Amino acid sequence: MPDKILTIANATKRYGPVHALDRVSLDVEEGEFLTLLGPSGSGKTTLLSAIAGFAPLTEGRIDLRGRNISNEPPEHRDFGMVFQGYALFPTMTVRDNIAFPLKVRKRPASEVRKRVDECLGLVQMEDFAERMPAQLSGGQQQRIALARALSFEPQVLLLDEPLSALDKKLRADLQWELKSLHDRLGVTFIYVTHDQDEALSMSDRVVILKDGRIQQQGVPDELYKFPRTRFVADFLGKSNFLDLPVTAREGDEMTCRIGGTNFPVTAPGATASGDVLNVALRPERIRLGAPGQELLDGIVRQVSYLGERCLVLVDHAEVGPLMISQPTWKAEVTPKAGLPVSFGWDVDAPVILEDGAA
Amino acid sequence: MPRLPDTLRYWFLVLPALAIMIVFYIWPLLGIWQISLTEPTRGLDNYTRMFDSSAVTTSFILTFRIAFKTTIGCLILGYIVAYVISNFAGRVKPLMVALVLLPFWVSVLIRSFSWIVLLGRSGIVNDTLISSGMIDSPLRLMHNEFGVVLAMIHVMLPFAVLPMLANMRGISGAYVDAARGLGASEFTAFAKVYFPQTMPGVMSGALLVFVLSLGFYITPALLGGGRILMISEYITYQIQEFLNWGLGSALSVGLLVATAVVIALAARFVNLRSALLERK
Ligand SMILES: Nc1ncnc2c1ncn2[C@@H]1O[C@H](COP(=O)(O)OP(=O)(O)O)[C@@H](O)[C@H]1O
Ligand SMILES: [Mg+2]
């Protein structure tokens, strides 16, 4: 089992009446790529700042390899940080920016020069050493901020929405680069984003925050497949939410009913009791077929073509409208508004949620 | 209706101000140039006298020295004030900015007289010191360079604070955080990261205070008590007491040229700085 590098226990941060963080407990493993994901205002930056030492916690503690660092100033923590707006020092050249952490550590000049060149190479910016930050594009500034944060070989790299200011294409490229940088260097990354695609594509583990609390954490695949709450199911990807009346129950096997149709639902370890199941159903887990071919009948309301797949909104007398995602290359039916269709899903497709239908 | 070309329309907008400037400023100024070259005789006599007179030289040196001291004083005090307001004031920030602006509502004359009340032979400061037994006879706190510089620093302080405040407002707190996160102590982060970014504000504050101080009249006249003759007061003497319009005008031209040189030198310096610091 890998070692814990950081242990965050009961971290709470209040700004007046606002709980920016509310009893957050979290372990960070040595060398992992951990992502803090949440909507704006969920406390991601606050948590990262607390780890970095900029915002002391109201309550709780943070340990670095078993040593309490809650009261240490940021300069003693030895964490690299990439800020949301990069915060490159505008009065210094790119070279001086990257050299800054080395100079304040009083490393010899020859070593500084060598290390800066290495870091410029790491982010493929060798030709830009003598530029001023204002003379760089957003993507280039991002790379320099990364090089600067890595130059002193920190034990942990903290990144606050480093890609959010960039355009979509560049963001996708840099995601790959960041990931491969992480794999090459073996440094622990704590990455903050509000972008679920970024979180899913890069992380070893994702922690979902909302209103200063951890909602759920896990590896991306597990989080996507088994969201525990409606919030997570909605925030990570798209989901349809259904309230299914339970007509029969036998261990994990249940029978639910929509309209006049009964169908089985497996709910491994589901704690849900009562007569109604709140389930989340991923659009891509729903099959579309000709009328009568699948479980339920409906009428196409709207179709949105997205290239590799299309989103179909289907109306049903009892539930609906339901969002269905269909690969365009293997469409059973070519959906069109007004077309009668049928739809259905596998037994394990509906995920039972813990919280109410709210 | 045919529209005027844009540039012409803008000229019309500035026309009233321009007219006032020409009639009440440029025109008399040209008059001064003319007087300096014609009174009492045609030629450069006034200028040769000006350069030969040791009293004039002394006054110019004194003027620059006082302006320099005032500038340094204003920069040091003003920087601290601007820094605290920008970085630590929090909710009381508007109040503190208002307090900086408050002196503008009180005439310079009143502010200078209040310094006389404070610093005079039997002023508040001397009275307090004597009655508390710390000194036996009153200290000379005014009618000397000390008093003039002290009062001028007070009068000029807002002119130093405001440009620095405007400059510091544009500096995100993320820079200092970033510096500290990268291992810099509080002091290093300030010295290496924050302070260089405030240079444009410091430079414009310095320029403003220095140039205003060079031509300042009221405060030095009141606090100097005739012993500290800065160039403006020297000019007044020449014209009012000796009716020496020629030399007085030549001195004015001299002060104007000296000020213009300072601005030209500083403007290059300041521009250079802000070009380096340009941010998107
Ligand atoms: N310095 C502060 N003063 C007051 N409230 C703050 C401060 N910083 C953050 N907050 C509040 O704390 C909550 C979390 O903020 P933040 O951590 O910045 O969220 P995120 O980075 O996820 O968008 C928000 O409600 C925000 O308004
Ligand atoms: Mg944030």
XYZ file of C-alpha atoms and ligand atoms in Angstrom:
666
model
C 0.000 0.000 0.000
C 1.433 3.390 -0.941
C 2.344 5.834 1.819
C 0.268 8.830 2.731
C 2.080 12.054 1.982
C -0.629 14.377 3.252
C -3.335 13.797 5.801
C -6.049 16.376 6.120
C -8.241 15.945 9.149
C -11.466 17.811 9.803
C -10.331 20.857 7.877
C -12.796 23.675 8.474
C -12.525 27.219 7.211
C -15.091 29.851 8.054
C -15.364 33.323 6.593
C -17.884 34.908 8.905
C -21.024 32.811 8.510
C -19.752 31.109 5.337
C -18.290 27.643 5.680
C -15.795 27.655 2.841
C -14.643 24.244 4.121
C -16.685 22.067 6.399
C -14.936 19.179 8.162
C -12.984 17.943 5.174
C -10.904 14.848 5.825
C -8.724 13.534 3.077
C -5.634 11.398 2.589
C -3.284 12.070 -0.280
C -1.065 9.236 -1.394
C 2.561 9.537 -2.386
C 2.875 10.168 -6.115
C -0.808 10.183 -6.990
C -2.672 12.575 -9.260
C -5.514 13.767 -7.059
C -8.168 16.091 -8.389
C -10.467 18.317 -6.371
C -13.561 18.756 -8.466
C -16.527 20.960 -7.723
C -18.597 23.844 -8.974
C -17.492 27.411 -8.445
C -17.610 28.396 -4.778
C -17.408 24.820 -3.525
C -14.201 25.499 -1.588
C -11.595 24.057 -3.939
C -9.311 27.079 -3.850
C -9.774 27.379 -0.104
C -8.703 23.776 0.412
C -5.694 24.201 -1.863
C -4.731 27.456 -0.109
C -4.984 25.733 3.243
C -2.660 22.993 2.011
C -0.259 25.587 0.620
C -0.436 27.600 3.826
C -1.983 30.832 2.570
C -5.211 30.524 4.489
C -4.898 29.103 8.018
C -7.687 26.728 8.936
C -10.323 27.680 11.442
C -10.282 24.097 12.701
C -8.626 20.839 11.817
C -5.063 19.944 10.909
C -2.860 19.038 8.015
C -0.002 16.571 8.354
C 2.844 16.134 5.928
C 4.269 12.630 6.321
C 3.018 12.528 9.889
C 4.327 15.995 10.848
C 1.738 18.636 11.673
C 2.279 21.538 9.286
C -0.950 23.423 10.052
C 0.929 26.374 11.498
C 3.896 26.479 9.163
C 4.199 29.451 6.810
C 3.926 28.653 3.101
C 7.641 29.129 2.449
C 8.513 26.237 4.743
C 6.153 23.736 3.178
C 8.084 23.147 -0.010
C 5.036 22.736 -2.222
C 5.028 23.971 -5.781
C 1.955 25.896 -6.754
C 0.470 26.927 -10.072
C -2.014 29.734 -9.556
C -5.315 30.261 -11.321
C -3.988 33.362 -13.139
C -0.426 31.929 -13.201
C 0.923 34.873 -11.133
C 4.137 35.072 -13.147
C 6.162 37.970 -11.777
C 5.706 40.688 -14.388
C 8.977 42.466 -13.624
C 11.110 39.375 -14.213
C 12.071 37.523 -17.351
C 10.919 33.962 -17.839
C 14.361 32.781 -16.747
C 14.263 34.837 -13.552
C 10.764 33.634 -12.805
C 11.833 30.017 -12.982
C 15.049 30.776 -11.101
C 13.179 32.541 -8.298
C 12.489 29.531 -6.067
C 16.084 28.368 -6.536
C 17.568 31.768 -5.737
C 15.574 32.168 -2.550
C 16.951 28.763 -1.578
C 20.440 30.148 -2.165
C 21.430 27.512 -4.685
C 24.733 28.243 -6.484
C 24.395 30.241 -9.708
C 25.723 27.473 -11.948
C 23.188 25.029 -10.566
C 20.386 27.554 -10.954
C 21.261 28.104 -14.599
C 21.388 24.398 -15.309
C 18.151 23.653 -13.522
C 16.287 26.511 -15.229
C 17.393 25.176 -18.611
C 16.203 21.705 -17.623
C 12.813 23.060 -16.593
C 12.451 25.092 -19.759
C 13.133 21.864 -21.640
C 10.582 20.027 -19.547
C 7.835 22.347 -20.813
C 9.379 22.870 -24.258
C 9.952 26.578 -23.814
C 13.735 26.753 -24.337
C 13.471 29.637 -26.801
C 11.540 31.925 -24.495
C 13.946 32.310 -21.573
C 14.629 35.998 -22.054
C 11.055 37.107 -22.706
C 8.904 38.990 -20.232
C 5.703 37.200 -19.132
C 3.542 39.842 -20.843
C 5.089 38.797 -24.156
C 3.777 35.231 -23.856
C 0.455 33.737 -24.845
C -1.818 32.207 -22.213
C -0.681 28.682 -22.963
C 2.966 29.692 -22.822
C 2.487 31.476 -19.521
C 0.846 28.357 -18.190
C 3.920 26.292 -19.120
C 6.253 28.778 -17.466
C 4.153 28.774 -14.312
C 4.441 24.995 -14.325
C 8.200 25.100 -14.893
C 8.580 27.601 -12.062
C 6.546 25.469 -9.674
C 8.617 22.393 -10.542
C 12.072 23.989 -10.625
C 12.893 23.366 -6.977
C 11.670 19.764 -7.131
C 8.814 20.156 -4.656
C 7.320 17.115 -2.950
C 3.818 18.146 -3.917
C 2.576 20.224 -6.825
C -0.626 22.187 -6.260
C -2.485 23.384 -9.335
C -5.480 25.713 -9.179
C -7.503 25.519 -12.395
C -4.329 25.866 -14.463
C -6.087 25.317 -17.777
C -9.358 27.149 -17.249
C -8.258 30.330 -19.046
C -7.204 28.496 -22.206
C -9.212 27.584 -25.259
C -10.590 24.103 -25.680
C -8.077 22.667 -28.114
C -5.060 23.907 -26.171
C -6.617 22.636 -22.983
C -6.893 19.139 -24.374
C -3.247 19.163 -25.482
C -2.018 20.445 -22.146
C -4.064 17.803 -20.311
C -2.007 15.119 -22.008
C 1.206 16.978 -21.262
C 0.368 17.454 -17.606
C -0.514 13.822 -17.252
C 2.671 12.623 -18.878
C 4.705 15.093 -16.813
C 3.150 13.626 -13.703
C 3.932 10.098 -14.813
C 7.537 10.988 -15.645
C 8.339 12.998 -12.504
C 6.470 10.943 -9.935
C 5.587 14.122 -7.997
C 2.282 14.152 -6.127
C -0.185 16.393 -7.969
C -3.166 18.011 -6.306
C -5.194 19.458 -9.090
C -8.202 21.751 -8.780
C -10.775 22.074 -11.529
C -14.441 22.639 -12.109
C -14.219 20.788 -15.402
C -15.380 17.186 -15.101
C -13.687 16.111 -18.341
C -10.348 17.321 -17.049
C -10.905 15.542 -13.768
C -11.915 12.257 -15.353
C -9.192 12.213 -17.992
C -6.154 12.960 -15.847
C -6.726 11.843 -12.301
C -5.836 8.750 -10.380
C -8.452 9.798 -7.893
C -11.144 12.462 -7.834
C -12.604 14.188 -4.792
C -15.914 15.900 -5.421
C -16.626 18.984 -3.339
C -19.819 20.898 -2.840
C -20.479 23.685 -0.343
C -17.194 23.004 1.387
C -17.906 19.308 1.911
C -16.617 16.191 0.270
C -19.480 14.540 -1.585
C -17.706 11.460 -2.814
C -14.232 10.331 -3.769
C -12.821 7.537 -5.842
C -11.138 6.578 -9.085
C -12.767 8.265 -12.072
C -14.366 5.127 -13.480
C -15.935 4.173 -10.187
C -17.239 7.679 -9.585
C -18.746 7.807 -13.010
C -20.339 4.400 -12.785
C -21.503 4.551 -9.197
C -22.397 8.062 -8.129
C -23.876 7.963 -4.668
C -25.804 11.200 -4.784
C -27.881 13.039 -7.283
C -25.378 15.902 -7.198
C -22.482 13.669 -8.197
C -24.494 11.888 -10.872
C -25.450 15.225 -12.337
C -22.080 16.931 -12.007
C -20.030 14.080 -13.470
C -21.475 13.541 -16.908
C -25.185 13.638 -17.604
C -27.856 11.589 -15.946
C -31.571 10.962 -16.099
C -33.200 10.825 -12.703
C -36.139 8.489 -12.126
C -38.267 7.658 -9.120
C -39.091 3.990 -9.552
C -41.896 2.430 -7.489
C -40.751 -0.936 -6.122
C -43.310 -3.711 -6.564
C -41.281 -6.635 -5.282
C -37.960 -7.098 -3.521
C -35.788 -10.163 -2.988
C -32.337 -9.357 -1.598
C -30.514 -7.308 -4.187
C -33.079 -8.089 -6.833
C -36.001 -5.776 -7.107
C -38.847 -5.323 -9.444
C -39.904 -1.873 -10.398
C -42.741 -0.588 -12.482
C -43.201 2.183 -14.975
C -46.686 2.534 -16.372
C -47.923 -1.005 -16.798
C -44.469 -2.490 -17.325
C -42.549 -4.401 -14.681
C -38.784 -4.802 -14.937
C -35.950 -6.010 -12.694
C -33.354 -3.743 -11.092
C -30.246 -5.028 -9.299
C -29.053 -2.886 -6.483
C -25.898 -4.386 -5.017
C -25.762 -3.512 -1.370
C -28.401 -0.847 -1.766
C -29.473 0.567 1.526
C -32.511 2.167 0.030
C -35.657 0.978 1.662
C -39.199 2.082 1.142
C -41.348 1.904 -1.858
C -39.583 4.188 -4.249
C -36.053 3.954 -5.650
C -34.280 7.124 -6.695
C -32.093 6.080 -9.559
C -29.732 7.744 -11.960
C -29.612 6.449 -15.490
C -26.786 7.438 -17.841
C -27.986 8.529 -21.309
C -25.540 6.155 -22.987
C -26.881 3.166 -21.052
C -30.323 3.542 -22.595
C -30.954 1.662 -25.828
C -33.183 2.991 -28.529
C -35.198 0.689 -30.747
C -38.150 0.439 -33.096
C -41.594 0.576 -31.399
C -42.209 -2.585 -29.387
C -38.605 -3.748 -29.635
C -37.532 -2.456 -26.209
C -39.049 -2.198 -22.746
C -40.991 1.064 -22.985
C -42.556 3.048 -25.786
C -42.082 6.748 -26.330
C -41.990 9.559 -28.829
C -38.896 11.462 -29.908
C -39.175 15.081 -28.892
C -35.866 16.501 -30.013
C -32.567 15.376 -31.494
C -29.194 17.020 -31.119
C -26.409 15.820 -33.409
C -22.918 15.922 -31.894
C -20.774 14.113 -34.456
C -19.704 10.842 -32.895
C -23.020 10.511 -31.124
C -26.401 12.136 -30.969
C -28.544 13.087 -28.020
C -32.183 12.145 -28.253
C -34.875 13.482 -25.964
C -37.686 10.958 -25.668
C -41.109 11.590 -24.113
C -42.904 8.866 -22.245
C -46.330 9.042 -20.683
C -45.064 8.412 -17.109
C -41.384 9.278 -17.038
C -39.631 11.683 -19.191
C -38.425 13.369 -21.060
C -35.415 11.057 -21.008
C -32.042 11.934 -22.456
C -30.609 9.144 -24.559
C -27.154 9.174 -26.065
C -26.649 7.040 -29.121
C -23.475 6.410 -31.102
C -24.231 7.674 -34.582
C -22.381 4.816 -36.238
C -24.635 2.042 -34.994
C -28.029 3.634 -34.779
C -30.805 1.056 -34.711
C -33.253 3.731 -35.657
C -32.548 7.128 -37.130
C -34.249 9.336 -34.574
C -36.341 12.217 -35.775
C -38.664 14.500 -33.838
C -42.163 12.993 -33.628
C -40.987 9.448 -34.382
C -42.456 6.691 -32.172
C -39.652 4.607 -30.652
C -39.039 2.215 -27.819
C -36.286 2.285 -25.235
C -34.832 0.073 -22.551
C -31.736 -0.700 -20.485
C -29.737 -3.460 -18.888
C -30.606 -4.637 -15.416
C -27.498 -3.039 -13.897
C -27.838 0.316 -15.687
C -29.879 2.216 -13.094
C -27.713 3.370 -10.183
C -29.517 3.727 -6.917
C -28.895 7.052 -5.197
C -28.693 7.539 -1.465
C -30.342 10.876 -1.217
C -33.888 11.943 -1.945
C -35.226 13.010 -5.251
C -34.894 16.687 -4.303
C -26.866 67.163 -42.037
C -23.259 66.630 -43.053
C -21.140 65.285 -40.241
C -17.823 66.784 -39.393
C -14.850 64.469 -39.562
C -14.231 62.800 -36.223
C -10.935 64.490 -35.439
C -12.474 67.880 -36.043
C -15.361 67.051 -33.711
C -12.975 66.204 -30.925
C -11.121 69.445 -31.482
C -14.392 71.264 -30.968
C -14.858 69.453 -27.685
C -11.534 70.626 -26.292
C -11.837 74.080 -27.790
C -13.239 75.883 -24.698
C -10.504 74.520 -22.456
C -7.913 75.266 -25.087
C -9.134 78.837 -25.457
C -8.928 79.438 -21.711
C -5.430 77.981 -21.609
C -4.273 80.183 -24.468
C -5.787 83.393 -23.164
C -4.964 83.019 -19.492
C -1.865 80.861 -19.536
C 0.082 80.715 -22.774
C -0.442 84.391 -23.549
C 0.824 85.723 -20.174
C 3.630 83.186 -20.334
C 4.780 84.591 -23.639
C 4.506 88.006 -22.030
C 6.883 86.866 -19.308
C 9.374 85.633 -21.906
C 9.122 88.957 -23.622
C 9.615 90.994 -20.443
C 12.620 88.905 -19.501
C 14.237 89.856 -22.804
C 13.243 93.543 -22.934
C 13.203 95.045 -19.414
C 14.923 97.306 -18.628
C 16.981 96.968 -21.838
C 16.741 94.723 -24.824
C 18.963 91.629 -24.766
C 20.098 88.805 -22.486
C 21.149 91.084 -19.628
C 18.669 89.581 -17.187
C 19.918 86.083 -17.941
C 23.569 86.960 -17.502
C 22.693 88.636 -14.204
C 20.756 85.595 -13.170
C 23.650 83.250 -13.839
C 26.180 85.592 -12.236
C 24.217 86.259 -9.048
C 25.267 84.005 -6.203
C 21.969 84.745 -4.429
C 20.056 83.293 -7.359
C 22.268 80.236 -7.495
C 21.826 79.722 -3.759
C 18.055 79.999 -4.076
C 17.936 77.510 -6.949
C 20.069 75.032 -5.045
C 17.921 75.525 -1.944
C 14.763 75.018 -3.988
C 15.981 71.760 -5.472
C 17.259 70.562 -2.111
C 13.952 71.255 -0.364
C 11.985 69.699 -3.228
C 14.236 66.656 -3.021
C 13.867 66.274 0.744
C 10.114 66.790 0.495
C 9.908 64.147 -2.221
C 11.878 61.616 -0.202
C 9.777 62.286 2.883
C 6.531 62.001 0.956
C 7.617 58.797 -0.754
C 8.561 57.060 2.468
C 5.459 58.107 4.407
C 3.181 57.843 1.375
C 4.416 54.387 0.449
C 3.632 53.058 3.883
C 0.177 54.625 3.843
C -0.618 53.373 0.333
C 0.749 49.917 1.168
C -1.334 49.570 4.308
C -4.476 50.858 2.596
C -4.030 48.530 -0.360
C -3.119 45.402 1.514
C -4.452 45.462 5.027
C -7.263 48.006 5.301
C -10.105 45.598 4.518
C -13.413 47.178 5.361
C -12.022 50.537 6.506
C -10.332 51.078 3.147
C -12.853 53.677 1.851
C -12.513 55.578 5.111
C -8.724 55.616 4.879
C -8.815 56.788 1.263
C -11.209 59.555 2.323
C -8.776 60.600 5.060
C -6.004 60.835 2.475
C -8.211 63.072 0.327
C -9.503 65.158 3.240
C -6.633 67.729 3.211
C -7.670 68.749 -0.314
C -10.775 70.286 1.194
C -8.729 72.528 3.449
C -6.850 75.415 1.882
C -3.058 75.182 1.762
C -2.962 78.512 3.557
C -4.874 77.149 6.536
C -2.756 74.022 6.644
C 0.418 76.076 6.601
C -0.825 78.409 9.321
C -1.672 75.446 11.483
C 1.980 74.422 11.240
C 2.910 77.869 12.533
C 0.572 77.317 15.451
C 2.357 74.028 16.098
C 5.962 74.985 15.507
C 6.203 78.660 16.559
C 8.396 79.954 19.399
C 5.446 79.708 21.765
C 3.650 77.152 19.642
C 2.045 73.989 20.907
C 5.136 71.829 20.510
C 7.499 74.207 22.299
C 4.938 74.931 25.039
C 4.440 71.269 25.706
C 8.143 70.527 25.776
C 8.892 73.433 28.117
C 6.030 72.787 30.495
C 7.012 69.119 30.698
C 10.512 70.255 31.588
C 12.246 68.535 28.691
C 13.757 71.789 27.407
C 14.460 75.171 28.985
C 14.234 77.540 26.035
C 12.116 77.149 22.914
C 13.545 75.198 19.966
C 13.751 76.785 16.551
C 11.326 74.620 14.676
C 10.379 77.027 11.906
C 11.820 79.850 9.891
C 14.382 77.289 8.850
C 14.642 74.469 6.331
C 13.376 71.915 8.808
C 10.059 73.665 9.295
C 9.577 74.260 5.593
C 10.313 70.662 4.656
C 8.107 69.301 7.427
C 5.109 71.402 6.382
C 5.702 70.723 2.717
C 5.785 66.975 3.286
C 2.424 67.336 4.976
C 0.935 69.395 2.150
C 2.343 67.199 -0.628
C 1.637 63.810 0.945
C -1.662 63.138 -0.895
C 0.075 63.737 -4.216
C 2.447 60.919 -3.384
C -0.173 58.596 -1.926
C -2.719 58.778 -4.730
C -0.572 57.567 -7.669
C 0.927 54.835 -5.502
C -2.530 53.782 -4.350
C -3.734 53.582 -7.947
C -0.705 51.527 -8.864
C -0.983 49.147 -5.913
C -4.666 48.595 -6.587
C -3.634 46.880 -9.815
C -1.261 44.443 -8.120
C -2.945 41.159 -7.305
C -2.230 39.569 -3.959
C -1.494 36.367 -5.855
C 2.034 37.545 -6.649
C 3.134 37.720 -3.048
C 1.336 34.452 -2.295
C 3.082 32.882 -5.260
C 6.454 34.145 -4.090
C 5.904 32.743 -0.610
C 4.590 29.468 -1.948
C 7.805 29.224 -3.942
C 9.855 29.569 -0.777
C 10.392 33.313 -0.285
C 10.101 34.830 3.177
C 7.636 37.646 3.725
C 10.412 40.194 3.336
C 11.916 38.651 0.208
C 8.489 38.408 -1.371
C 7.980 42.108 -0.707
C 11.417 43.213 -1.829
C 11.769 41.039 -4.926
C 8.209 40.701 -6.135
C 5.921 43.396 -4.730
C 8.198 46.407 -4.548
C 9.441 46.270 -8.172
C 5.836 46.251 -9.335
C 5.131 49.446 -7.416
C 7.964 51.368 -9.102
C 5.691 53.060 -11.673
C 3.532 54.415 -8.857
C 6.581 55.511 -6.866
C 8.003 57.241 -9.923
C 4.836 59.124 -10.782
C 4.348 60.105 -7.139
C 7.941 61.327 -6.957
C 7.618 63.309 -10.157
C 4.367 64.918 -9.080
C 5.656 65.927 -5.637
C 9.022 67.097 -6.922
C 7.613 69.268 -9.683
C 4.914 70.774 -7.459
C 7.520 71.453 -4.761
C 9.861 73.247 -7.155
C 7.312 75.978 -7.763
C 5.687 75.964 -4.347
C 5.095 79.342 -2.734
C 2.678 79.571 0.175
C 4.091 77.037 2.585
C 7.760 77.997 2.184
C 6.848 81.665 2.405
C 4.934 81.207 5.666
C 7.172 78.629 7.342
C 10.409 80.108 5.992
C 9.662 83.515 7.462
C 11.795 85.277 4.876
C 14.893 83.287 5.794
C 14.313 80.358 3.499
C 13.893 81.873 0.061
C 12.771 79.294 -2.450
C 12.794 80.454 -6.017
C 9.091 81.355 -6.189
C 9.411 83.638 -3.210
C 12.626 85.070 -4.628
C 10.723 85.965 -7.791
C 7.989 87.641 -5.755
C 10.618 89.700 -3.958
C 12.169 90.830 -7.190
C 8.867 91.946 -8.629
C 6.993 93.227 -5.583
C 9.788 94.752 -3.528
C 12.296 95.831 -6.149
C 9.909 96.219 -9.071
C 12.559 94.339 -11.006
C 10.250 92.802 -13.599
C 13.048 91.875 -15.955
C 15.005 89.698 -13.511
C 11.814 88.325 -11.992
C 10.635 87.184 -15.407
C 13.992 85.712 -16.286
C 13.898 83.728 -13.032
C 10.422 82.468 -13.900
C 11.652 81.312 -17.253
C 14.593 79.676 -15.534
C 12.295 77.815 -13.140
C 10.045 76.761 -15.991
C 12.962 75.408 -17.998
C 14.413 73.628 -14.983
C 11.042 72.027 -14.267
C 10.618 71.017 -17.892
C 14.041 69.367 -17.852
C 13.127 67.426 -14.719
C 9.870 66.260 -16.283
C 11.552 65.334 -19.545
C 14.211 63.298 -17.760
C 11.739 61.644 -15.419
C 9.147 60.976 -18.103
C 11.686 58.955 -20.067
C 12.538 57.039 -16.944
C 8.915 56.457 -15.950
C 7.839 55.469 -19.430
C 10.679 53.047 -19.683
C 9.582 51.518 -16.414
C 5.928 51.183 -17.233
C 6.762 49.749 -20.646
C 8.725 47.032 -18.891
C 5.896 46.422 -16.500
C 3.146 46.387 -19.026
C 0.501 43.889 -18.124
C -2.409 42.596 -20.116
N -11.257 35.650 1.472
C -12.544 35.292 1.542
N -13.425 35.998 2.265
C -14.715 35.626 2.347
N -15.231 34.562 1.737
C -14.417 33.813 0.995
C -13.029 34.136 0.846
N -12.466 33.205 0.037
C -13.457 32.360 -0.287
N -14.620 32.714 0.265
C -15.896 31.989 0.145
O -15.661 30.641 0.375
C -16.353 29.828 -0.548
C -15.400 28.943 -1.311
O -14.591 29.716 -2.133
P -13.455 29.099 -3.058
O -12.609 28.190 -2.255
O -12.763 30.225 -3.728
O -14.287 28.269 -4.126
P -13.845 27.619 -5.508
O -12.366 27.765 -5.651
O -14.289 26.202 -5.424
O -14.597 28.358 -6.568
C -17.137 30.784 -1.423
O -18.449 30.835 -0.934
C -16.438 32.084 -1.257
O -17.344 33.146 -1.398
Mg -11.217 28.778 -7.227
